[in-house]
CSV table of C-alpha atoms in Angstrom, one decimal:
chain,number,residue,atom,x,y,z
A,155,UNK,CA,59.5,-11.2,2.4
A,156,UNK,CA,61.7,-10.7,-0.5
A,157,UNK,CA,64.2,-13.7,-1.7
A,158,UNK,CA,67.1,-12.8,-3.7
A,159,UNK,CA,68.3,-14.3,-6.8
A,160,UNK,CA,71.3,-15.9,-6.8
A,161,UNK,CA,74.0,-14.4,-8.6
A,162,UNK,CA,75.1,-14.8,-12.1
A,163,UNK,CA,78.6,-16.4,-12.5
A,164,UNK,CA,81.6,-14.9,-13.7
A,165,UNK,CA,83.5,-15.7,-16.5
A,166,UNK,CA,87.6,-16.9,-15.4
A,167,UNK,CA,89.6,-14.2,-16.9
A,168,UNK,CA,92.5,-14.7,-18.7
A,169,UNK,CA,95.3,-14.2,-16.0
A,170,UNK,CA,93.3,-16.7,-14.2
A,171,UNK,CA,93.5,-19.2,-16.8
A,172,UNK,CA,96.9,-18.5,-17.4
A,173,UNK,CA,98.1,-18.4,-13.9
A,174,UNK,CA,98.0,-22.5,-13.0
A,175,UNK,CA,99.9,-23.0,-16.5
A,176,UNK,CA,102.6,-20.3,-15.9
A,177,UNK,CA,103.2,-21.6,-12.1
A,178,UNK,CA,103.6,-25.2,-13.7
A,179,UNK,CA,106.3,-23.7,-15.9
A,180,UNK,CA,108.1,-22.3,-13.0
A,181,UNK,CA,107.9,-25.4,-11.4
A,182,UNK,CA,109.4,-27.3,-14.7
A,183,UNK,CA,112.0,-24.6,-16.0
A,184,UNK,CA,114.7,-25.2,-12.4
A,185,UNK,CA,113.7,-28.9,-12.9
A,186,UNK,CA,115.1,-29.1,-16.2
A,187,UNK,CA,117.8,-26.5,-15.4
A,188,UNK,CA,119.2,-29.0,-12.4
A,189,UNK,CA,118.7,-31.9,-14.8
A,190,UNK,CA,120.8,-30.4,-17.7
A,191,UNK,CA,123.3,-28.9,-15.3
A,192,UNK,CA,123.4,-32.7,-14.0
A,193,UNK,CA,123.9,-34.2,-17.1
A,194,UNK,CA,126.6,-31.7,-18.4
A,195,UNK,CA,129.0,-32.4,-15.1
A,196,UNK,CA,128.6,-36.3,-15.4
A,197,UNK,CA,129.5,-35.8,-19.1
A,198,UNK,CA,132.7,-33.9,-18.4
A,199,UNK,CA,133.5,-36.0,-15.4
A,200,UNK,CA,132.7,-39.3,-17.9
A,201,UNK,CA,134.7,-38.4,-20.5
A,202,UNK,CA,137.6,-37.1,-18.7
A,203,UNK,CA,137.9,-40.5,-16.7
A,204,UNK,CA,137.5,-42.0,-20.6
A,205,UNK,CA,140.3,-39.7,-22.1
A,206,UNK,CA,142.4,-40.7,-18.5
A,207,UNK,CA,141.8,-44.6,-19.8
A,208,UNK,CA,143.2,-44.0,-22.8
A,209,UNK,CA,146.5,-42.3,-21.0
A,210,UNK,CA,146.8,-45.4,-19.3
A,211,UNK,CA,146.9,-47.5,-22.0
A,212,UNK,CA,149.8,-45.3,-23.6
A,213,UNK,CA,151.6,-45.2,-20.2
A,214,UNK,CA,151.2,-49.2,-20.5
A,215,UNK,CA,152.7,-49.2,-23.9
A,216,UNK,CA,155.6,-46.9,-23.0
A,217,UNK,CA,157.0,-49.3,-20.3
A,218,UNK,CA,158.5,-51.8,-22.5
A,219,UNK,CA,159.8,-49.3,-24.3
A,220,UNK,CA,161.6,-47.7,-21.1
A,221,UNK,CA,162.7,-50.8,-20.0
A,222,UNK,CA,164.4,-52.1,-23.3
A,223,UNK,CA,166.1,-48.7,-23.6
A,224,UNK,CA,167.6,-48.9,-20.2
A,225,UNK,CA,168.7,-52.6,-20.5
A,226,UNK,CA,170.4,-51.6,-24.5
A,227,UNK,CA,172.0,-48.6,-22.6
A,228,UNK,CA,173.5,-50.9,-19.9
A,229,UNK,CA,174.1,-53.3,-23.0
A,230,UNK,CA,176.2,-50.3,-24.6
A,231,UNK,CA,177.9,-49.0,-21.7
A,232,UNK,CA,179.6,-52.4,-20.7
A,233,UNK,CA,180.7,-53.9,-24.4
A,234,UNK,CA,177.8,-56.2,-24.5
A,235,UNK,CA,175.3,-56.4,-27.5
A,236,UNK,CA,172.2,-54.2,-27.2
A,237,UNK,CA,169.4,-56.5,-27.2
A,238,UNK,CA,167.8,-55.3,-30.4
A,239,UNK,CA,164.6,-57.9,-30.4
A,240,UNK,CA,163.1,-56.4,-27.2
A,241,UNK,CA,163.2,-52.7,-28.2
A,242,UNK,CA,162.1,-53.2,-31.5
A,243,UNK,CA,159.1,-55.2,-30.5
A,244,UNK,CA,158.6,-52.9,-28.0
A,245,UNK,CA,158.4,-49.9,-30.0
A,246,UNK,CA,156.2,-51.7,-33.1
A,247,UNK,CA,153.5,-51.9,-30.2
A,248,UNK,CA,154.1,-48.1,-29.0
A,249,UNK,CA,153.8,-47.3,-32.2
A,250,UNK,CA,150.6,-49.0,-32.9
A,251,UNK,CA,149.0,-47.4,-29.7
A,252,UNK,CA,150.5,-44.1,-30.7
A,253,UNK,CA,148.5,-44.7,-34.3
A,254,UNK,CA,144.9,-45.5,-32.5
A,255,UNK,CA,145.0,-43.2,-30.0
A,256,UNK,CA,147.8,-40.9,-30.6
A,257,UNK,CA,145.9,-38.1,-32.5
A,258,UNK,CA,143.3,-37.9,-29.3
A,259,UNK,CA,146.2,-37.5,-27.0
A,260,UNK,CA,148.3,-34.8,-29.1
A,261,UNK,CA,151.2,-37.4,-29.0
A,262,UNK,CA,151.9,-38.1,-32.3
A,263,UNK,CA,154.4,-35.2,-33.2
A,264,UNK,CA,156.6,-36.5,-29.5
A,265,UNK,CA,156.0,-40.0,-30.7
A,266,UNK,CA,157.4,-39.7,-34.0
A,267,UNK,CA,160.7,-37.5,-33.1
A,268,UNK,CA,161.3,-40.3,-30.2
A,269,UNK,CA,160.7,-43.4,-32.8
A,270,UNK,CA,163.3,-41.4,-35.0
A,271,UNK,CA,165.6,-41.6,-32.4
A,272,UNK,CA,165.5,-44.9,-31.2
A,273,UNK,CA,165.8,-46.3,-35.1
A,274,UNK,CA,169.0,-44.5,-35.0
A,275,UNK,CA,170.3,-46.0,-31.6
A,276,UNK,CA,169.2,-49.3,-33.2
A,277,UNK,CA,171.4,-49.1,-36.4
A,278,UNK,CA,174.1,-47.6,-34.9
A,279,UNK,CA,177.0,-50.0,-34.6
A,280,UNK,CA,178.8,-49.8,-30.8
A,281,UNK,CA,181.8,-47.4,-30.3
A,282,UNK,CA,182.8,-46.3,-27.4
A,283,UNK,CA,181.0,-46.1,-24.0
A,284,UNK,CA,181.1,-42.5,-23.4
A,285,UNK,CA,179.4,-41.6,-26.6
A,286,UNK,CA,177.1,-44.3,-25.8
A,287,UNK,CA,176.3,-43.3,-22.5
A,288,UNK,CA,175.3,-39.6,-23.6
A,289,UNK,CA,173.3,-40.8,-26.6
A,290,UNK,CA,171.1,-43.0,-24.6
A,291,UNK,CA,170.9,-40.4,-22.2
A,292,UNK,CA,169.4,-37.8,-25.0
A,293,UNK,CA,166.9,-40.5,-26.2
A,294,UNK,CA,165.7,-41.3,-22.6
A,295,UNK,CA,165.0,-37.4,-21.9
A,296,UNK,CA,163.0,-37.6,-25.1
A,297,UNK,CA,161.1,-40.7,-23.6
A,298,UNK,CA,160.3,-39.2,-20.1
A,299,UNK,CA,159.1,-35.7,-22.3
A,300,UNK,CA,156.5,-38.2,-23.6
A,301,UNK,CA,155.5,-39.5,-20.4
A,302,UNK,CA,154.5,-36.2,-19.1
A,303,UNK,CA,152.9,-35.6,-22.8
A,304,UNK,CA,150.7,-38.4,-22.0
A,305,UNK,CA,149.5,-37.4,-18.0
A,306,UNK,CA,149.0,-34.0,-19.4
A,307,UNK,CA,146.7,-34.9,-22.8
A,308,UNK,CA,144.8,-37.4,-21.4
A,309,UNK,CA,143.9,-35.6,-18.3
A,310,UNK,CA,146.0,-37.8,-15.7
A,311,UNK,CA,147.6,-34.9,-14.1
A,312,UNK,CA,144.0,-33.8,-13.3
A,313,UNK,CA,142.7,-36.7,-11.7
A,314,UNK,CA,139.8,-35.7,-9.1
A,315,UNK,CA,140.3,-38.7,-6.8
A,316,UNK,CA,143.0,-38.7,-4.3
A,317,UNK,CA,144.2,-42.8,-4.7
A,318,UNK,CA,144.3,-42.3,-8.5
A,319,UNK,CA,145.7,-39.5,-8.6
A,320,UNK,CA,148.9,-40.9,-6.6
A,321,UNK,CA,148.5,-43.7,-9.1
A,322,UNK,CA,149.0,-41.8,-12.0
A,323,UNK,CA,151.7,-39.6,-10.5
A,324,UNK,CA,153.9,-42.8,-9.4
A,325,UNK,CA,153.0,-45.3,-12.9
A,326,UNK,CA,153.4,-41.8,-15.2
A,327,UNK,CA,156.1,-40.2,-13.4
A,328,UNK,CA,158.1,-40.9,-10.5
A,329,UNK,CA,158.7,-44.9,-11.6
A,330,UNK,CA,159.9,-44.0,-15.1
A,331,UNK,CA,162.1,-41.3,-13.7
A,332,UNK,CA,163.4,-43.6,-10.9
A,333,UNK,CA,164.3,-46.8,-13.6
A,334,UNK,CA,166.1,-44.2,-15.9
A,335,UNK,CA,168.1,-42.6,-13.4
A,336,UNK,CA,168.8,-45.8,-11.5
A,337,UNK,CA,170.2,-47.0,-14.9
A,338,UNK,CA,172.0,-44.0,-15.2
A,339,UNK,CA,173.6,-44.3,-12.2
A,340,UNK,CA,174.5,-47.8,-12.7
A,341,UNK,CA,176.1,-47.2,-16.1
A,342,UNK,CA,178.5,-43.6,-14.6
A,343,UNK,CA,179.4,-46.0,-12.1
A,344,UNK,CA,181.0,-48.4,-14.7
A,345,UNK,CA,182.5,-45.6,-16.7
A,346,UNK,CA,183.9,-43.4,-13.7
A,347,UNK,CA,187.3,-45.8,-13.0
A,348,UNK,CA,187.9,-45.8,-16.7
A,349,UNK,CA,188.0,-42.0,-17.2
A,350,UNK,CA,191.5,-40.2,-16.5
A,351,UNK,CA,192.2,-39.1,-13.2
A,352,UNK,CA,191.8,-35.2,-13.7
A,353,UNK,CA,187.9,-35.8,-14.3
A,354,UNK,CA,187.3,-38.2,-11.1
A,355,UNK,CA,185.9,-35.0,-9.8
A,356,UNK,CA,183.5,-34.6,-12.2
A,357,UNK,CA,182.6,-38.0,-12.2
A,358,UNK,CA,182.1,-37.7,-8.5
A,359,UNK,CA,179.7,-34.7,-8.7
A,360,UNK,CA,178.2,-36.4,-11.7
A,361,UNK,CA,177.2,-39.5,-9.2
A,362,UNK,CA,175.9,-37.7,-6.2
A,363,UNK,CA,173.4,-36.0,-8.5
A,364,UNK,CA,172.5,-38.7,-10.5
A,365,UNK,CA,172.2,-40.4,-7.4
A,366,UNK,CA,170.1,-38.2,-5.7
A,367,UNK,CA,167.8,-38.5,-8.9
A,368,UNK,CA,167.2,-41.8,-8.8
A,369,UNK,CA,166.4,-42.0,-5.1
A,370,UNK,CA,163.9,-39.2,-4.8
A,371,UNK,CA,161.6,-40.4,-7.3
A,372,UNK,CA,161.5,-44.1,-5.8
A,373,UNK,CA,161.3,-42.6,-2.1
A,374,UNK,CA,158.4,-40.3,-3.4
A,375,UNK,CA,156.9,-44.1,-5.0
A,376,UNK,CA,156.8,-45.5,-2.2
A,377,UNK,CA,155.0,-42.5,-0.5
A,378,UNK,CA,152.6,-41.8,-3.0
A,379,UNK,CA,151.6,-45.6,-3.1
A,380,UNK,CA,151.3,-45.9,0.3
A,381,UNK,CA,148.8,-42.8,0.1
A,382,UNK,CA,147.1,-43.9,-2.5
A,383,UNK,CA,146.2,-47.3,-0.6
A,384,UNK,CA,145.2,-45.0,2.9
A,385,UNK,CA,143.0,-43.1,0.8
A,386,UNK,CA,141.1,-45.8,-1.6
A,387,UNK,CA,138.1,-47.6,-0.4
A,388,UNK,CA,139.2,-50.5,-2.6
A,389,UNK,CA,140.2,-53.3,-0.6
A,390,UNK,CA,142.3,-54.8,-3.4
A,391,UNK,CA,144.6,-52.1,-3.9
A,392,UNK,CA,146.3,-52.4,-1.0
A,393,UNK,CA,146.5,-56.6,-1.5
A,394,UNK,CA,148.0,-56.4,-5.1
A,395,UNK,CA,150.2,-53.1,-4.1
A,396,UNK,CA,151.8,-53.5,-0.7
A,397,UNK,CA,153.9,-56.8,-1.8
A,398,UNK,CA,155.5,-55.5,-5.0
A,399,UNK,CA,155.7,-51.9,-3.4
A,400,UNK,CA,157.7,-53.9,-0.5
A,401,UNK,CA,160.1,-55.4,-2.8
A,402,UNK,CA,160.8,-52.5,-4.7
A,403,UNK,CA,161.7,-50.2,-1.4
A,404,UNK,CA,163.8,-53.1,-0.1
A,405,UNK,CA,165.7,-53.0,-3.7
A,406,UNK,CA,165.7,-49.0,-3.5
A,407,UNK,CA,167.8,-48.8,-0.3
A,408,UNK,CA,170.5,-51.6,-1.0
A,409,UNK,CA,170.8,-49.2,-4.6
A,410,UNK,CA,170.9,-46.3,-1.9
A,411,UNK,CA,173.9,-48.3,0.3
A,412,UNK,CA,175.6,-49.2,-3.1
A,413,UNK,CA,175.5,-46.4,-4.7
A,414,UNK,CA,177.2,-44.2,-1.7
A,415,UNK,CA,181.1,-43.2,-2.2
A,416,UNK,CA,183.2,-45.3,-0.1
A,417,UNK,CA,185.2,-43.5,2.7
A,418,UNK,CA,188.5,-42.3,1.9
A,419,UNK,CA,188.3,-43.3,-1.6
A,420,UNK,CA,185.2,-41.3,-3.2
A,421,UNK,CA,184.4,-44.4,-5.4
A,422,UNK,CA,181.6,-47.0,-6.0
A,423,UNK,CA,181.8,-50.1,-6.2
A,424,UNK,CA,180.6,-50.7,-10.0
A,425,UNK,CA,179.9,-54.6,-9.7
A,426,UNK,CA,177.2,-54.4,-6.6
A,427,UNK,CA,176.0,-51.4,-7.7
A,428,UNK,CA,174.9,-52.9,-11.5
A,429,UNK,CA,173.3,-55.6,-9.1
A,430,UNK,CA,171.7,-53.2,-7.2
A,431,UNK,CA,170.5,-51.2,-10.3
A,432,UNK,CA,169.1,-54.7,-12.0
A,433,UNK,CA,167.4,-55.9,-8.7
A,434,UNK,CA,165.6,-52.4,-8.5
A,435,UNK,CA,164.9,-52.8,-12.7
A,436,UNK,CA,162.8,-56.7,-11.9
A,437,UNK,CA,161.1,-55.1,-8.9
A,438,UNK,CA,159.9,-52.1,-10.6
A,439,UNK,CA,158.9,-54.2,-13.3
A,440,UNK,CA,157.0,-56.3,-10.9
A,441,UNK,CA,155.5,-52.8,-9.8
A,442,UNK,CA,154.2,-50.9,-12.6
A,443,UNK,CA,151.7,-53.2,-14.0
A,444,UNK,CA,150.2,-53.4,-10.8
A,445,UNK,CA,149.8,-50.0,-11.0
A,446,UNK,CA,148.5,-49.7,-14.2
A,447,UNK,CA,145.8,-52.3,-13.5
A,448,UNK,CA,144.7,-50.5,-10.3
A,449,UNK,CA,144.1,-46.9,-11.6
A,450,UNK,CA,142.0,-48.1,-14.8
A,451,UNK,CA,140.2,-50.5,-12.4
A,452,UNK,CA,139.5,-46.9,-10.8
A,453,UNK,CA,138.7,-45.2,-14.0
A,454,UNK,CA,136.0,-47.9,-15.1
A,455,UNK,CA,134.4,-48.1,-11.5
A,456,UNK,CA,134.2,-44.0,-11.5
A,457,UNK,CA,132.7,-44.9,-14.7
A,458,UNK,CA,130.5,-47.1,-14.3
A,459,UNK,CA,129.1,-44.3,-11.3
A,460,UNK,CA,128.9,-41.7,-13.4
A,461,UNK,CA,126.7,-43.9,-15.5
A,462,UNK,CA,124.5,-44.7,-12.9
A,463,UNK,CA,123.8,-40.9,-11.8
A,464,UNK,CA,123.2,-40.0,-15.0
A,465,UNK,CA,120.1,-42.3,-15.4
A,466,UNK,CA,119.3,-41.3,-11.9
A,467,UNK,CA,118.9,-38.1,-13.3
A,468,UNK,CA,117.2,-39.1,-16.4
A,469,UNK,CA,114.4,-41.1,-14.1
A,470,UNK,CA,114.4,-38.0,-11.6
A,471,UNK,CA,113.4,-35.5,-14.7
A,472,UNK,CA,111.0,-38.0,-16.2
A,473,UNK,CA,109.2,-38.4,-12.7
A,474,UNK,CA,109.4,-34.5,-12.1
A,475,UNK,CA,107.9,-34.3,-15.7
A,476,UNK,CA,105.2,-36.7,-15.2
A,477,UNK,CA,104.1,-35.3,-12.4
A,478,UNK,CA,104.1,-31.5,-13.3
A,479,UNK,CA,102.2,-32.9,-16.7
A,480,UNK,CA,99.7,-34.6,-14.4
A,481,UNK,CA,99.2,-31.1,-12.3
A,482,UNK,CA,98.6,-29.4,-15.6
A,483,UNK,CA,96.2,-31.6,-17.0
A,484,UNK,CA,94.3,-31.3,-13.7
A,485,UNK,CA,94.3,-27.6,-13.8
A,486,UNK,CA,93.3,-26.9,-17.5
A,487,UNK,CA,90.1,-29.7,-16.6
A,488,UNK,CA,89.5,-27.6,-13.6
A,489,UNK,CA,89.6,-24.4,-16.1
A,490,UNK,CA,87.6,-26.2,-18.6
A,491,UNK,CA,84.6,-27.1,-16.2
A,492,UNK,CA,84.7,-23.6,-15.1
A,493,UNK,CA,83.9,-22.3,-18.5
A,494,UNK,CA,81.2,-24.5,-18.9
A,495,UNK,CA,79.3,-23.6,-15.8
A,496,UNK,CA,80.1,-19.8,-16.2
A,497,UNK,CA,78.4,-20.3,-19.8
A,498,UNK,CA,75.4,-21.9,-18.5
A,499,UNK,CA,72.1,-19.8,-18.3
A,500,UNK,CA,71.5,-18.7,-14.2
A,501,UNK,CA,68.4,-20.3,-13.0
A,502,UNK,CA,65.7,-17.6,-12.8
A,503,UNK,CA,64.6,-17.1,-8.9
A,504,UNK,CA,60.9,-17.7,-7.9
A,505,UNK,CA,59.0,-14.9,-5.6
A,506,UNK,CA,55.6,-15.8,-4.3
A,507,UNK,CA,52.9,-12.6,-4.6
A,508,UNK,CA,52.8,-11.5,-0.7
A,509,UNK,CA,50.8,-8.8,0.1
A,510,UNK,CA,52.0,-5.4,1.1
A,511,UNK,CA,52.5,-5.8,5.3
A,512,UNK,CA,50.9,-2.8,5.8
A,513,UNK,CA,47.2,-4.6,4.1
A,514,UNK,CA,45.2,-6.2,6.7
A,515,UNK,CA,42.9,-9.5,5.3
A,516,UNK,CA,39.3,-8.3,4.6
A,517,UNK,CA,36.5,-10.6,4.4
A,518,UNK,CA,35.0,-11.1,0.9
A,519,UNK,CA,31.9,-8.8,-0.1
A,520,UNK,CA,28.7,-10.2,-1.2
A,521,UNK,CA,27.7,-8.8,-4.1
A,522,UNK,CA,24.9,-10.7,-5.1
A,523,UNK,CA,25.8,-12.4,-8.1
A,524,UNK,CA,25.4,-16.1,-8.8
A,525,UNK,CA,29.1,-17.8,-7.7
A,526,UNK,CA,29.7,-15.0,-5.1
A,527,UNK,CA,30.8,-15.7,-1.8
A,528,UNK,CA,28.1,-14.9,0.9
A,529,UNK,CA,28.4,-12.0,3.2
A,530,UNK,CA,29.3,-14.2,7.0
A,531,UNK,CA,26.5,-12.8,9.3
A,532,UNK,CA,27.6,-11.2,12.9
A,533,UNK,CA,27.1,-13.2,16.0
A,534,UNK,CA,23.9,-13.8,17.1
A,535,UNK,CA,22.0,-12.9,14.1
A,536,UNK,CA,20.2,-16.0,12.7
A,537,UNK,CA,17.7,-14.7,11.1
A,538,UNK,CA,17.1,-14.0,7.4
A,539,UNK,CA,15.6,-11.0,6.5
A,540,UNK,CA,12.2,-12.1,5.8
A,541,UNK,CA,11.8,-13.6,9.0
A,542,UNK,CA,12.4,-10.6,10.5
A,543,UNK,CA,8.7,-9.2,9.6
A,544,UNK,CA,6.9,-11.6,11.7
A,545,UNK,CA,6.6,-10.6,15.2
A,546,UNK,CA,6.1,-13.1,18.5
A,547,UNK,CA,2.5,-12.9,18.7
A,548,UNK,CA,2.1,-14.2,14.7
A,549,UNK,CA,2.7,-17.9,16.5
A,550,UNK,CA,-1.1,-17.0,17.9
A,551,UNK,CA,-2.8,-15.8,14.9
């Protein structure tokens, strides 16, 4: 019986050693492609709601500024003095938000040309109302250009979520628009009885549009705050909102009863509708900073989550990292101890010496010779040799 010898091992070739270290890098390379993918999005998304921040705080600076110039237009238009302090203060601070910030938001050029206007409306002594009322008119145009300057630069316009995106649209655009042409309004109605009687006409057409644009931007406010308070998960929105946002629409609709022609007549009341106008002015001052404080409280808590992913992701990568570095240190000890026990000598194979199967035993031959096994005698044969000579009557002799 033969037994074989066991067989000599083979040394790992080099697809085999390569093959654990290429599958970990398959493993790692969508890893890090998700994890940079990850990172790129919460940057864009971060600094977006960042630049949006820094719209805000413009739009925040520009409403002094819109309500001084309203309030010095009505100044102009009735024979009163403009109040000067409050637009200049108000534009000394636009102007130093425009100087931090300005160049970021591609406002600086707007800015400047607006600044240059109202300096001139400030040193301008007062004539008379007309010429008043139309140069106002061209500086406030100039002020709602910046406005939509500012939401566009600074990424408001674009605003992912739905609650501040309505935000935006009502603090940026529709309020602005509504408090101009609300003072507007107010101001035709004081000029229209003292224009001649061939241009009452005009003036009529003149007030149904202006009247028309200052109640479709405050009716659209009061819808687009109302959305924006269904669609937020922030329970203080709708607390800080819903009581200014009350006034205001209450203030809208008496401007919207005031501001109608009287039957038969065609004319407006100028008295109740200046009230109107002013009542509507307070409560949308009331209005906008609440506004303004809820959509950057938006912006810092989007923040603040877009933070938090993207150290989710960073712990996520350095896990997945760890643990694909663990699996290849495993597998290039597994390849190491594999080359060492394919260059270690086989162990040679023992074979005892068995006979042929077709030899039969033989018993040993005597040959004589000192140290030689004896011949083993048949059965029955006891005697030596010598013996052998005596026969059985020698007992006798």
């Amino acid at each position: 019986m033969t037994v074989p010898a066991p067989r000599a091992r083979r040394r790992p070739s080099m697809w085999g050693r390569l093959l654990p270290m290429l599958l970990v890098a398959a493993l790692l390379a969508p890893v890090g492609l998700l994890l940079t993918q990850t990172w790129r999005q919460t940057g864009d998304n971060r600094d977006l709601a960042a630049r949006e921040r820094l719209g805000v705080q413009y739009l925040r600076a520009l409403a002094p500024v819109t309500d001084a110039l309203v309030e010095a237009q009505s100044a102009a238009v009735n024979g009163r003095p403009a109040p000067g302090d409050a637009l200049t203060r108000a534009v000394e601070d636009a102007a130093a938000v425009d100087a931090r910030i300005g160049t970021e938001l591609r406002s600086q050029e707007r800015w400047a040309g607006l600044r240059a206007k109202l300096e001139a409306l400030r040193d301008r002594s007062p004539t008379d109302a007309e010429s008043a009322y139309t140069a106002y008119g061209e500086v406030t145009d100039l002020l709602l250009a910046l406005h939509r300057k500012v939401r566009e630069s600074s990424g408001l316009v674009r605003d992912p979520g739905a609650d501040s995106f309505f935000l935006q649209d009502s603090a940026g655009q529709e309020l602005p628009e509504a408090v101009v042409a609300a003072g507007r309004l107010a101001d035709l109605g004081t000029l229209a009885p003292r224009r001649p009687a061939a241009e009452q006409t005009r003036t009529l057409i003149e007030l149904t549009g202006l009247r028309v644009a200052a109640l479709t931007p405050a009716t659209d406010l009061v819808d687009s705050l109302r959305s924006a308070v269904d669609s937020s998960e922030s329970t203080d929105l709708g607390a800080n909102a819903l009581t200014p946002l009350d006034t205001y629409q209450r203030s809208v609709e008496a401007l919207a009863a005031y501001s109608a022609p009287a039957p038969g007549t065609g004319a407006v009341d100028p008295a109740r509708l200046a009230a109107a106008r002013l009542d509507t002015h307070r409560a949308a001052l009331q209005l906008q900073p609440v506004i303004l404080s809820e959509l950057d409280a938006l912006l810092v808590e989007r923040i603040d989550g877009l933070d938090r992913d993207r150290w989710l992701a960073i712990g996520a990568g350095v896990a997945a990292v760890l643990l694909l570095g663990w699996l290849a240190a495993l597998l290039i000890a597994a390849g190491r101890r594999a080359r060492r026990r394919a260059a270690m000598p086989a162990p040679r194979a023992e074979t005892p010496d068995i006979p042929p199967s077709g030899d039969r035993w033989q018993p040993a031959v005597h040959t004589g010779r000192p140290g030689d096994p004896r011949q083993l005698q048949p059965v029955g044969a006891t005697r030596d040799p010598e013996s052998a000579q005596w026969g059985p009557s020698d007992a006798a002799r």
